[in-house]
């Protein structure tokens, strides 16, 4: 199953993707996580990307398209994938369609998670993220606090506030989303792929709504199908 999670910054794409990995046994491809790893490593690409990320702007299409095309060729994507934060522009969506067609594949579902803007600002300015990239679990100081302040429940690593989770950058990210990414809802609606869901309520309720759209799936058969 090839899935795209669409939604504004803080809509819950990462939170839901982490639960969907367990349910469907397919990998999450988060361009934001890949870019943050490049920033941390201090690569040339990471240095350039950081300027855009800190300003709440999009990293140029050719950079992220190249990242995703390479990632989709990895063997763990053969059973499917969850795209989180990609595509974010119509040219990215067109490039994705082209890359998948070459591989004899296509997108099966686009779930668009809707949350109003002020709720998104509250979610992001209160978010705390696990520093361990292999874990990357998200918490919220009010809505989903960790058992011990500043410490990840899952792996025990330190939690941090992302550089782009300050109110000024969050507002800029929202503007970018409305201008560049929201048109993708129309792009995928024209292909009859988009399923909007309300992204407010408990994380489990939202997860159940997504699973209701995607179907049971999972890894039930010992033969691997
Ligand atoms: P990226 O990392 O993709 O950030 P984003 O899209 O802004 O999304 P977030 O990760 O902030 O939010 P989320 O939807 O994952 O929410 P989460 O589940 O954490 O991109 C960062 C930057 O990289 C971009 O600005 C851009 O510069 C660059 N970039 C990335 N991809 C790119 C691309 N394709 N093209 C160009 N540039 C690109 O949840 C948020 C918080 O809410 C958490 O605290 C969580 O605990 C809480 N929460 C979740 N669900 C609920 C709920 N139901 N109720 C209450 N709280 C909840
Ligand atoms: Mg995320």
PDB file of C-alpha atoms and ligand atoms in Angstrom:
ATOM      1  CA  UNK A   1       0.000   0.000   0.000  1.00  0.00           C
ATOM      2  CA  UNK A   2       1.389   3.350  -1.098  1.00  0.00           C
ATOM      3  CA  UNK A   3       0.054   6.127   1.110  1.00  0.00           C
ATOM      4  CA  UNK A   4       0.475   9.910   1.274  1.00  0.00           C
ATOM      5  CA  UNK A   5      -0.318  11.755   4.500  1.00  0.00           C
ATOM      6  CA  UNK A   6      -1.186  15.351   3.660  1.00  0.00           C
ATOM      7  CA  UNK A   7      -1.749  18.077   6.216  1.00  0.00           C
ATOM      8  CA  UNK A   8      -0.427  21.351   7.554  1.00  0.00           C
ATOM      9  CA  UNK A   9       2.519  21.612   9.914  1.00  0.00           C
ATOM     10  CA  UNK A  10       1.537  19.929  13.174  1.00  0.00           C
ATOM     11  CA  UNK A  11      -1.542  18.183  11.737  1.00  0.00           C
ATOM     12  CA  UNK A  12      -0.274  14.865  13.117  1.00  0.00           C
ATOM     13  CA  UNK A  13       1.325  13.304  10.035  1.00  0.00           C
ATOM     14  CA  UNK A  14       4.355  12.038  11.940  1.00  0.00           C
ATOM     15  CA  UNK A  15       2.298  10.875  14.933  1.00  0.00           C
ATOM     16  CA  UNK A  16      -0.034   8.837  12.738  1.00  0.00           C
ATOM     17  CA  UNK A  17       2.769   7.563  10.470  1.00  0.00           C
ATOM     18  CA  UNK A  18       4.528   6.008  13.470  1.00  0.00           C
ATOM     19  CA  UNK A  19       1.381   4.074  14.361  1.00  0.00           C
ATOM     20  CA  UNK A  20       0.764   3.062  10.735  1.00  0.00           C
ATOM     21  CA  UNK A  21       4.281   1.583  10.458  1.00  0.00           C
ATOM     22  CA  UNK A  22       3.401  -0.901  13.204  1.00  0.00           C
ATOM     23  CA  UNK A  23       0.007  -1.739  11.747  1.00  0.00           C
ATOM     24  CA  UNK A  24       0.986  -2.165   8.092  1.00  0.00           C
ATOM     25  CA  UNK A  25       4.719  -2.980   8.379  1.00  0.00           C
ATOM     26  CA  UNK A  26       5.687  -0.439   5.729  1.00  0.00           C
ATOM     27  CA  UNK A  27       8.256   2.341   6.162  1.00  0.00           C
ATOM     28  CA  UNK A  28       7.633   6.025   6.799  1.00  0.00           C
ATOM     29  CA  UNK A  29       9.401   8.364   4.405  1.00  0.00           C
ATOM     30  CA  UNK A  30       9.551  11.791   6.060  1.00  0.00           C
ATOM     31  CA  UNK A  31      11.432  14.344   3.976  1.00  0.00           C
ATOM     32  CA  UNK A  32      11.529  16.595   7.054  1.00  0.00           C
ATOM     33  CA  UNK A  33      13.314  13.861   9.067  1.00  0.00           C
ATOM     34  CA  UNK A  34      15.736  13.155   6.199  1.00  0.00           C
ATOM     35  CA  UNK A  35      16.544  16.869   5.864  1.00  0.00           C
ATOM     36  CA  UNK A  36      17.015  17.296   9.633  1.00  0.00           C
ATOM     37  CA  UNK A  37      19.428  14.329   9.607  1.00  0.00           C
ATOM     38  CA  UNK A  38      21.415  16.060   6.829  1.00  0.00           C
ATOM     39  CA  UNK A  39      21.449  19.289   8.857  1.00  0.00           C
ATOM     40  CA  UNK A  40      22.746  17.381  11.889  1.00  0.00           C
ATOM     41  CA  UNK A  41      25.453  15.662   9.848  1.00  0.00           C
ATOM     42  CA  UNK A  42      26.489  19.059   8.467  1.00  0.00           C
ATOM     43  CA  UNK A  43      26.450  17.946   4.836  1.00  0.00           C
ATOM     44  CA  UNK A  44      26.469  20.533   2.040  1.00  0.00           C
ATOM     45  CA  UNK A  45      22.815  19.745   1.308  1.00  0.00           C
ATOM     46  CA  UNK A  46      21.960  20.027   5.014  1.00  0.00           C
ATOM     47  CA  UNK A  47      23.601  23.451   5.314  1.00  0.00           C
ATOM     48  CA  UNK A  48      21.616  24.788   2.364  1.00  0.00           C
ATOM     49  CA  UNK A  49      18.362  23.163   3.517  1.00  0.00           C
ATOM     50  CA  UNK A  50      18.614  24.650   7.020  1.00  0.00           C
ATOM     51  CA  UNK A  51      18.227  28.208   5.713  1.00  0.00           C
ATOM     52  CA  UNK A  52      14.903  27.318   4.083  1.00  0.00           C
ATOM     53  CA  UNK A  53      13.704  25.263   7.050  1.00  0.00           C
ATOM     54  CA  UNK A  54      14.485  27.952   9.628  1.00  0.00           C
ATOM     55  CA  UNK A  55      12.588  30.479   7.498  1.00  0.00           C
ATOM     56  CA  UNK A  56       9.557  28.191   7.198  1.00  0.00           C
ATOM     57  CA  UNK A  57      10.069  27.959   3.447  1.00  0.00           C
ATOM     58  CA  UNK A  58      10.309  24.912   1.211  1.00  0.00           C
ATOM     59  CA  UNK A  59      13.608  23.340   0.251  1.00  0.00           C
ATOM     60  CA  UNK A  60      13.880  23.469  -3.581  1.00  0.00           C
ATOM     61  CA  UNK A  61      11.895  20.822  -5.441  1.00  0.00           C
ATOM     62  CA  UNK A  62      14.900  19.272  -7.214  1.00  0.00           C
ATOM     63  CA  UNK A  63      16.592  18.519  -3.869  1.00  0.00           C
ATOM     64  CA  UNK A  64      13.633  16.754  -2.236  1.00  0.00           C
ATOM     65  CA  UNK A  65      12.549  14.981  -5.414  1.00  0.00           C
ATOM     66  CA  UNK A  66      16.042  13.469  -5.693  1.00  0.00           C
ATOM     67  CA  UNK A  67      15.921  12.363  -2.042  1.00  0.00           C
ATOM     68  CA  UNK A  68      12.560  10.628  -2.439  1.00  0.00           C
ATOM     69  CA  UNK A  69      13.382   8.987  -5.778  1.00  0.00           C
ATOM     70  CA  UNK A  70      16.464   7.403  -4.169  1.00  0.00           C
ATOM     71  CA  UNK A  71      14.533   6.347  -1.078  1.00  0.00           C
ATOM     72  CA  UNK A  72      11.727   4.681  -3.057  1.00  0.00           C
ATOM     73  CA  UNK A  73      14.283   2.389  -4.718  1.00  0.00           C
ATOM     74  CA  UNK A  74      15.284   0.878  -1.352  1.00  0.00           C
ATOM     75  CA  UNK A  75      14.105  -2.736  -0.898  1.00  0.00           C
ATOM     76  CA  UNK A  76      11.992  -1.952   2.176  1.00  0.00           C
ATOM     77  CA  UNK A  77       9.610   0.061  -0.055  1.00  0.00           C
ATOM     78  CA  UNK A  78       8.587  -2.863  -2.223  1.00  0.00           C
ATOM     79  CA  UNK A  79       5.567  -3.687  -0.021  1.00  0.00           C
ATOM     80  CA  UNK A  80       4.562  -0.032   0.191  1.00  0.00           C
ATOM     81  CA  UNK A  81       5.386   3.196   2.021  1.00  0.00           C
ATOM     82  CA  UNK A  82       3.946   6.102   3.970  1.00  0.00           C
ATOM     83  CA  UNK A  83       4.966   9.472   2.564  1.00  0.00           C
ATOM     84  CA  UNK A  84       4.958  12.113   5.329  1.00  0.00           C
ATOM     85  CA  UNK A  85       5.649  15.685   4.196  1.00  0.00           C
ATOM     86  CA  UNK A  86       6.128  14.803   0.533  1.00  0.00           C
ATOM     87  CA  UNK A  87       4.898  15.852  -1.980  1.00  0.00           C
ATOM     88  CA  UNK A  88       4.479  19.478  -0.943  1.00  0.00           C
ATOM     89  CA  UNK A  89       4.136  21.154  -4.343  1.00  0.00           C
ATOM     90  CA  UNK A  90       2.412  20.201  -7.600  1.00  0.00           C
ATOM     91  CA  UNK A  91       5.787  19.703  -9.372  1.00  0.00           C
ATOM     92  CA  UNK A  92       6.790  17.292  -6.550  1.00  0.00           C
ATOM     93  CA  UNK A  93       3.506  15.379  -7.016  1.00  0.00           C
ATOM     94  CA  UNK A  94       4.051  15.169 -10.765  1.00  0.00           C
ATOM     95  CA  UNK A  95       7.619  13.955 -10.270  1.00  0.00           C
ATOM     96  CA  UNK A  96       6.371  11.329  -7.808  1.00  0.00           C
ATOM     97  CA  UNK A  97       3.755  10.087 -10.273  1.00  0.00           C
ATOM     98  CA  UNK A  98       6.464   9.829 -12.940  1.00  0.00           C
ATOM     99  CA  UNK A  99       8.930   7.994 -10.680  1.00  0.00           C
ATOM    100  CA  UNK A 100       6.291   5.500  -9.529  1.00  0.00           C
ATOM    101  CA  UNK A 101       5.048   4.896 -13.081  1.00  0.00           C
ATOM    102  CA  UNK A 102       8.604   3.985 -14.096  1.00  0.00           C
ATOM    103  CA  UNK A 103       8.607   1.442 -11.262  1.00  0.00           C
ATOM    104  CA  UNK A 104       5.198   0.075 -12.359  1.00  0.00           C
ATOM    105  CA  UNK A 105       3.592   1.480  -9.225  1.00  0.00           C
ATOM    106  CA  UNK A 106       1.255   4.286  -8.129  1.00  0.00           C
ATOM    107  CA  UNK A 107      -0.248   6.050  -5.123  1.00  0.00           C
ATOM    108  CA  UNK A 108      -3.195   4.163  -3.581  1.00  0.00           C
ATOM    109  CA  UNK A 109      -4.465   6.588  -0.923  1.00  0.00           C
ATOM    110  CA  UNK A 110      -4.060  10.239   0.021  1.00  0.00           C
ATOM    111  CA  UNK A 111      -5.314  11.013   3.534  1.00  0.00           C
ATOM    112  CA  UNK A 112      -5.625  14.731   4.213  1.00  0.00           C
ATOM    113  CA  UNK A 113      -5.630  15.566   7.938  1.00  0.00           C
ATOM    114  CA  UNK A 114      -7.469  18.818   8.700  1.00  0.00           C
ATOM    115  CA  UNK A 115      -6.762  20.891  11.824  1.00  0.00           C
ATOM    116  CA  UNK A 116      -7.443  24.603  12.239  1.00  0.00           C
ATOM    117  CA  UNK A 117      -4.508  26.992  12.239  1.00  0.00           C
ATOM    118  CA  UNK A 118      -4.548  28.203  15.850  1.00  0.00           C
ATOM    119  CA  UNK A 119      -4.629  24.599  17.074  1.00  0.00           C
ATOM    120  CA  UNK A 120      -1.591  23.889  14.870  1.00  0.00           C
ATOM    121  CA  UNK A 121       0.352  26.776  16.418  1.00  0.00           C
ATOM    122  CA  UNK A 122      -0.457  25.451  19.924  1.00  0.00           C
ATOM    123  CA  UNK A 123       0.564  21.922  18.933  1.00  0.00           C
ATOM    124  CA  UNK A 124       3.902  22.936  17.434  1.00  0.00           C
ATOM    125  CA  UNK A 125       5.067  25.433  20.021  1.00  0.00           C
ATOM    126  CA  UNK A 126       4.364  22.782  22.702  1.00  0.00           C
ATOM    127  CA  UNK A 127       5.842  19.843  20.793  1.00  0.00           C
ATOM    128  CA  UNK A 128       8.923  18.085  22.105  1.00  0.00           C
ATOM    129  CA  UNK A 129      10.741  15.620  19.839  1.00  0.00           C
ATOM    130  CA  UNK A 130      13.101  12.780  20.727  1.00  0.00           C
ATOM    131  CA  UNK A 131      16.703  13.611  19.772  1.00  0.00           C
ATOM    132  CA  UNK A 132      17.448  10.003  18.856  1.00  0.00           C
ATOM    133  CA  UNK A 133      16.799   9.989  15.085  1.00  0.00           C
ATOM    134  CA  UNK A 134      16.087   6.243  15.089  1.00  0.00           C
ATOM    135  CA  UNK A 135      13.208   6.926  17.511  1.00  0.00           C
ATOM    136  CA  UNK A 136      12.058  10.506  16.815  1.00  0.00           C
ATOM    137  CA  UNK A 137       8.899  10.144  18.935  1.00  0.00           C
ATOM    138  CA  UNK A 138       6.872  13.331  19.378  1.00  0.00           C
ATOM    139  CA  UNK A 139       5.346  14.514  22.647  1.00  0.00           C
ATOM    140  CA  UNK A 140       3.428  17.620  23.657  1.00  0.00           C
ATOM    141  CA  UNK A 141       3.916  19.443  26.935  1.00  0.00           C
ATOM    142  CA  UNK A 142       0.127  19.584  27.509  1.00  0.00           C
ATOM    143  CA  UNK A 143      -1.588  17.020  25.246  1.00  0.00           C
ATOM    144  CA  UNK A 144       0.833  14.066  25.327  1.00  0.00           C
ATOM    145  CA  UNK A 145       3.470  14.784  27.980  1.00  0.00           C
ATOM    146  CA  UNK A 146       6.255  12.268  28.575  1.00  0.00           C
ATOM    147  CA  UNK A 147       6.208  10.407  31.892  1.00  0.00           C
ATOM    148  CA  UNK A 148       9.437  12.170  32.897  1.00  0.00           C
ATOM    149  CA  UNK A 149       9.896  15.766  31.731  1.00  0.00           C
ATOM    150  CA  UNK A 150      12.444  16.123  28.928  1.00  0.00           C
ATOM    151  CA  UNK A 151      12.940  12.343  28.536  1.00  0.00           C
ATOM    152  CA  UNK A 152      11.543  10.101  25.776  1.00  0.00           C
ATOM    153  CA  UNK A 153       9.198   7.376  27.090  1.00  0.00           C
ATOM    154  CA  UNK A 154      10.151   5.055  24.242  1.00  0.00           C
ATOM    155  CA  UNK A 155      13.958   5.131  24.239  1.00  0.00           C
ATOM    156  CA  UNK A 156      15.059   7.297  27.180  1.00  0.00           C
ATOM    157  CA  UNK A 157      16.811   9.919  25.023  1.00  0.00           C
ATOM    158  CA  UNK A 158      16.583  13.654  25.572  1.00  0.00           C
ATOM    159  CA  UNK A 159      13.647  15.609  24.113  1.00  0.00           C
ATOM    160  CA  UNK A 160      14.161  18.908  22.284  1.00  0.00           C
ATOM    161  CA  UNK A 161      12.245  21.770  20.717  1.00  0.00           C
ATOM    162  CA  UNK A 162      12.752  21.751  16.940  1.00  0.00           C
ATOM    163  CA  UNK A 163      14.459  24.899  15.588  1.00  0.00           C
ATOM    164  CA  UNK A 164      11.405  25.603  13.407  1.00  0.00           C
ATOM    165  CA  UNK A 165       8.845  25.167  16.219  1.00  0.00           C
ATOM    166  CA  UNK A 166       8.897  28.802  17.347  1.00  0.00           C
ATOM    167  CA  UNK A 167       5.767  30.874  16.665  1.00  0.00           C
ATOM    168  CA  UNK A 168       7.317  33.091  13.945  1.00  0.00           C
ATOM    169  CA  UNK A 169       8.567  30.142  11.891  1.00  0.00           C
ATOM    170  CA  UNK A 170       5.367  28.181  12.496  1.00  0.00           C
ATOM    171  CA  UNK A 171       3.277  31.057  11.058  1.00  0.00           C
ATOM    172  CA  UNK A 172       5.566  31.213   8.032  1.00  0.00           C
ATOM    173  CA  UNK A 173       5.231  27.404   7.584  1.00  0.00           C
ATOM    174  CA  UNK A 174       1.432  27.807   7.652  1.00  0.00           C
ATOM    175  CA  UNK A 175       1.579  30.465   4.919  1.00  0.00           C
ATOM    176  CA  UNK A 176       3.849  28.209   2.862  1.00  0.00           C
ATOM    177  CA  UNK A 177       1.438  25.312   3.347  1.00  0.00           C
ATOM    178  CA  UNK A 178      -1.577  27.351   2.207  1.00  0.00           C
ATOM    179  CA  UNK A 179       0.213  28.688  -0.863  1.00  0.00           C
ATOM    180  CA  UNK A 180       2.246  25.722  -2.085  1.00  0.00           C
ATOM    181  CA  UNK A 181       0.846  22.524  -0.553  1.00  0.00           C
ATOM    182  CA  UNK A 182      -2.920  22.973  -0.129  1.00  0.00           C
ATOM    183  CA  UNK A 183      -3.374  22.907  -3.963  1.00  0.00           C
ATOM    184  CA  UNK A 184      -2.376  19.228  -3.792  1.00  0.00           C
ATOM    185  CA  UNK A 185      -5.795  18.456  -2.338  1.00  0.00           C
ATOM    186  CA  UNK A 186      -7.292  19.471  -5.703  1.00  0.00           C
ATOM    187  CA  UNK A 187      -4.529  17.636  -7.578  1.00  0.00           C
ATOM    188  CA  UNK A 188      -5.338  14.337  -5.868  1.00  0.00           C
ATOM    189  CA  UNK A 189      -9.112  14.956  -5.762  1.00  0.00           C
ATOM    190  CA  UNK A 190      -8.991  15.088  -9.561  1.00  0.00           C
ATOM    191  CA  UNK A 191      -7.569  11.550  -9.407  1.00  0.00           C
ATOM    192  CA  UNK A 192     -10.279  10.527  -6.897  1.00  0.00           C
ATOM    193  CA  UNK A 193      -7.596   9.627  -4.355  1.00  0.00           C
ATOM    194  CA  UNK A 194      -8.022  12.159  -1.569  1.00  0.00           C
ATOM    195  CA  UNK A 195      -9.861  11.346   1.684  1.00  0.00           C
ATOM    196  CA  UNK A 196     -10.162  14.276   4.106  1.00  0.00           C
ATOM    197  CA  UNK A 197     -10.440  13.543   7.828  1.00  0.00           C
ATOM    198  CA  UNK A 198     -10.838  15.817  10.853  1.00  0.00           C
ATOM    199  CA  UNK A 199      -7.524  15.769  12.711  1.00  0.00           C
ATOM    200  CA  UNK A 200      -8.939  16.810  16.085  1.00  0.00           C
ATOM    201  CA  UNK A 201      -9.773  14.369  18.846  1.00  0.00           C
ATOM    202  CA  UNK A 202      -7.686  11.647  20.386  1.00  0.00           C
ATOM    203  CA  UNK A 203      -4.681  10.276  18.489  1.00  0.00           C
ATOM    204  CA  UNK A 204      -6.233   6.786  18.616  1.00  0.00           C
ATOM    205  CA  UNK A 205      -9.585   7.993  17.228  1.00  0.00           C
ATOM    206  CA  UNK A 206      -7.816   9.651  14.310  1.00  0.00           C
ATOM    207  CA  UNK A 207      -5.740   6.517  13.751  1.00  0.00           C
ATOM    208  CA  UNK A 208      -8.925   4.410  13.664  1.00  0.00           C
ATOM    209  CA  UNK A 209     -10.424   6.755  11.081  1.00  0.00           C
ATOM    210  CA  UNK A 210      -7.337   6.352   8.888  1.00  0.00           C
ATOM    211  CA  UNK A 211      -7.378   2.568   9.242  1.00  0.00           C
ATOM    212  CA  UNK A 212     -11.085   2.654   8.311  1.00  0.00           C
ATOM    213  CA  UNK A 213     -10.101   4.302   5.039  1.00  0.00           C
ATOM    214  CA  UNK A 214      -7.096   2.097   4.313  1.00  0.00           C
ATOM    215  CA  UNK A 215      -8.647  -1.193   5.328  1.00  0.00           C
ATOM    216  CA  UNK A 216      -7.390  -3.919   7.645  1.00  0.00           C
ATOM    217  CA  UNK A 217      -4.129  -4.660   5.837  1.00  0.00           C
ATOM    218  CA  UNK A 218      -1.312  -5.529   8.138  1.00  0.00           C
ATOM    219  CA  UNK A 219       0.855  -8.610   8.154  1.00  0.00           C
ATOM    220  CA  UNK A 220      -1.465 -11.405   9.092  1.00  0.00           C
ATOM    221  CA  UNK A 221      -0.233 -14.273   6.919  1.00  0.00           C
ATOM    222  CA  UNK A 222       2.863 -16.296   7.775  1.00  0.00           C
ATOM    223  CA  UNK A 223       3.599 -16.558   4.028  1.00  0.00           C
ATOM    224  CA  UNK A 224       4.498 -12.859   4.078  1.00  0.00           C
ATOM    225  CA  UNK A 225       1.561 -11.599   1.963  1.00  0.00           C
TER     226      UNK A 225
HETATM  227  P1  LIG B   1       8.357  18.528   8.273  1.00  0.00           P
HETATM  228  O1  LIG B   1       9.263  17.901   9.242  1.00  0.00           O
HETATM  229  O2  LIG B   1       7.634  17.683   7.285  1.00  0.00           O
HETATM  230  O3  LIG B   1       7.350  19.434   9.074  1.00  0.00           O
HETATM  231  P2  LIG B   1       5.800  19.791   8.868  1.00  0.00           P
HETATM  232  O4  LIG B   1       5.107  19.403   7.630  1.00  0.00           O
HETATM  233  O5  LIG B   1       5.760  21.245   9.162  1.00  0.00           O
HETATM  234  O6  LIG B   1       5.095  18.894   9.843  1.00  0.00           O
HETATM  235  P3  LIG B   1       5.459  18.608  11.329  1.00  0.00           P
HETATM  236  O7  LIG B   1       6.473  17.529  11.418  1.00  0.00           O
HETATM  237  O8  LIG B   1       5.780  19.897  12.032  1.00  0.00           O
HETATM  238  O9  LIG B   1       4.033  18.152  11.888  1.00  0.00           O
HETATM  239  P4  LIG B   1       3.319  16.737  11.852  1.00  0.00           P
HETATM  240  O10 LIG B   1       2.120  16.831  10.969  1.00  0.00           O
HETATM  241  O11 LIG B   1       4.278  15.630  11.596  1.00  0.00           O
HETATM  242  O12 LIG B   1       2.785  16.718  13.352  1.00  0.00           O
HETATM  243  P5  LIG B   1       3.191  15.766  14.585  1.00  0.00           P
HETATM  244  O13 LIG B   1       2.656  14.416  14.374  1.00  0.00           O
HETATM  245  O14 LIG B   1       4.614  15.925  14.956  1.00  0.00           O
HETATM  246  O15 LIG B   1       9.160  19.630   7.420  1.00  0.00           O
HETATM  247  C1  LIG B   1       9.997  20.575   8.066  1.00  0.00           C
HETATM  248  C2  LIG B   1      10.629  21.485   7.012  1.00  0.00           C
HETATM  249  O16 LIG B   1      11.447  20.704   6.109  1.00  0.00           O
HETATM  250  C3  LIG B   1       9.649  22.222   6.093  1.00  0.00           C
HETATM  251  O17 LIG B   1       9.175  23.424   6.667  1.00  0.00           O
HETATM  252  C4  LIG B   1      10.525  22.477   4.844  1.00  0.00           C
HETATM  253  O18 LIG B   1      11.419  23.548   5.046  1.00  0.00           O
HETATM  254  C5  LIG B   1      11.354  21.187   4.768  1.00  0.00           C
HETATM  255  N1  LIG B   1      10.702  20.149   3.950  1.00  0.00           N
HETATM  256  C6  LIG B   1      10.248  18.933   4.376  1.00  0.00           C
HETATM  257  N2  LIG B   1       9.685  18.257   3.363  1.00  0.00           N
HETATM  258  C7  LIG B   1       9.784  19.054   2.256  1.00  0.00           C
HETATM  259  C8  LIG B   1       9.357  18.927   0.912  1.00  0.00           C
HETATM  260  N3  LIG B   1       8.700  17.824   0.472  1.00  0.00           N
HETATM  261  N4  LIG B   1       9.609  19.949   0.055  1.00  0.00           N
HETATM  262  C9  LIG B   1      10.269  21.051   0.463  1.00  0.00           C
HETATM  263  N5  LIG B   1      10.688  21.255   1.732  1.00  0.00           N
HETATM  264  C10 LIG B   1      10.443  20.260   2.635  1.00  0.00           C
HETATM  265  O19 LIG B   1       2.283  16.449  15.726  1.00  0.00           O
HETATM  266  C11 LIG B   1       2.525  17.781  16.157  1.00  0.00           C
HETATM  267  C12 LIG B   1       2.274  17.909  17.673  1.00  0.00           C
HETATM  268  O20 LIG B   1       0.886  17.721  17.932  1.00  0.00           O
HETATM  269  C13 LIG B   1       3.032  16.861  18.524  1.00  0.00           C
HETATM  270  O21 LIG B   1       3.411  17.493  19.724  1.00  0.00           O
HETATM  271  C14 LIG B   1       1.970  15.778  18.792  1.00  0.00           C
HETATM  272  O22 LIG B   1       2.201  15.120  20.018  1.00  0.00           O
HETATM  273  C15 LIG B   1       0.697  16.624  18.837  1.00  0.00           C
HETATM  274  N6  LIG B   1      -0.480  15.908  18.358  1.00  0.00           N
HETATM  275  C16 LIG B   1      -0.560  15.039  17.317  1.00  0.00           C
HETATM  276  N7  LIG B   1      -1.810  14.590  17.172  1.00  0.00           N
HETATM  277  C17 LIG B   1      -2.552  15.208  18.129  1.00  0.00           C
HETATM  278  C18 LIG B   1      -3.921  15.164  18.496  1.00  0.00           C
HETATM  279  N8  LIG B   1      -4.793  14.401  17.838  1.00  0.00           N
HETATM  280  N9  LIG B   1      -4.332  15.946  19.529  1.00  0.00           N
HETATM  281  C19 LIG B   1      -3.447  16.735  20.202  1.00  0.00           C
HETATM  282  N10 LIG B   1      -2.134  16.810  19.914  1.00  0.00           N
HETATM  283  C20 LIG B   1      -1.695  16.057  18.878  1.00  0.00           C
HETATM  284 MG1  LIG B   2       6.360  15.525  11.190  1.00  0.00          MG
END
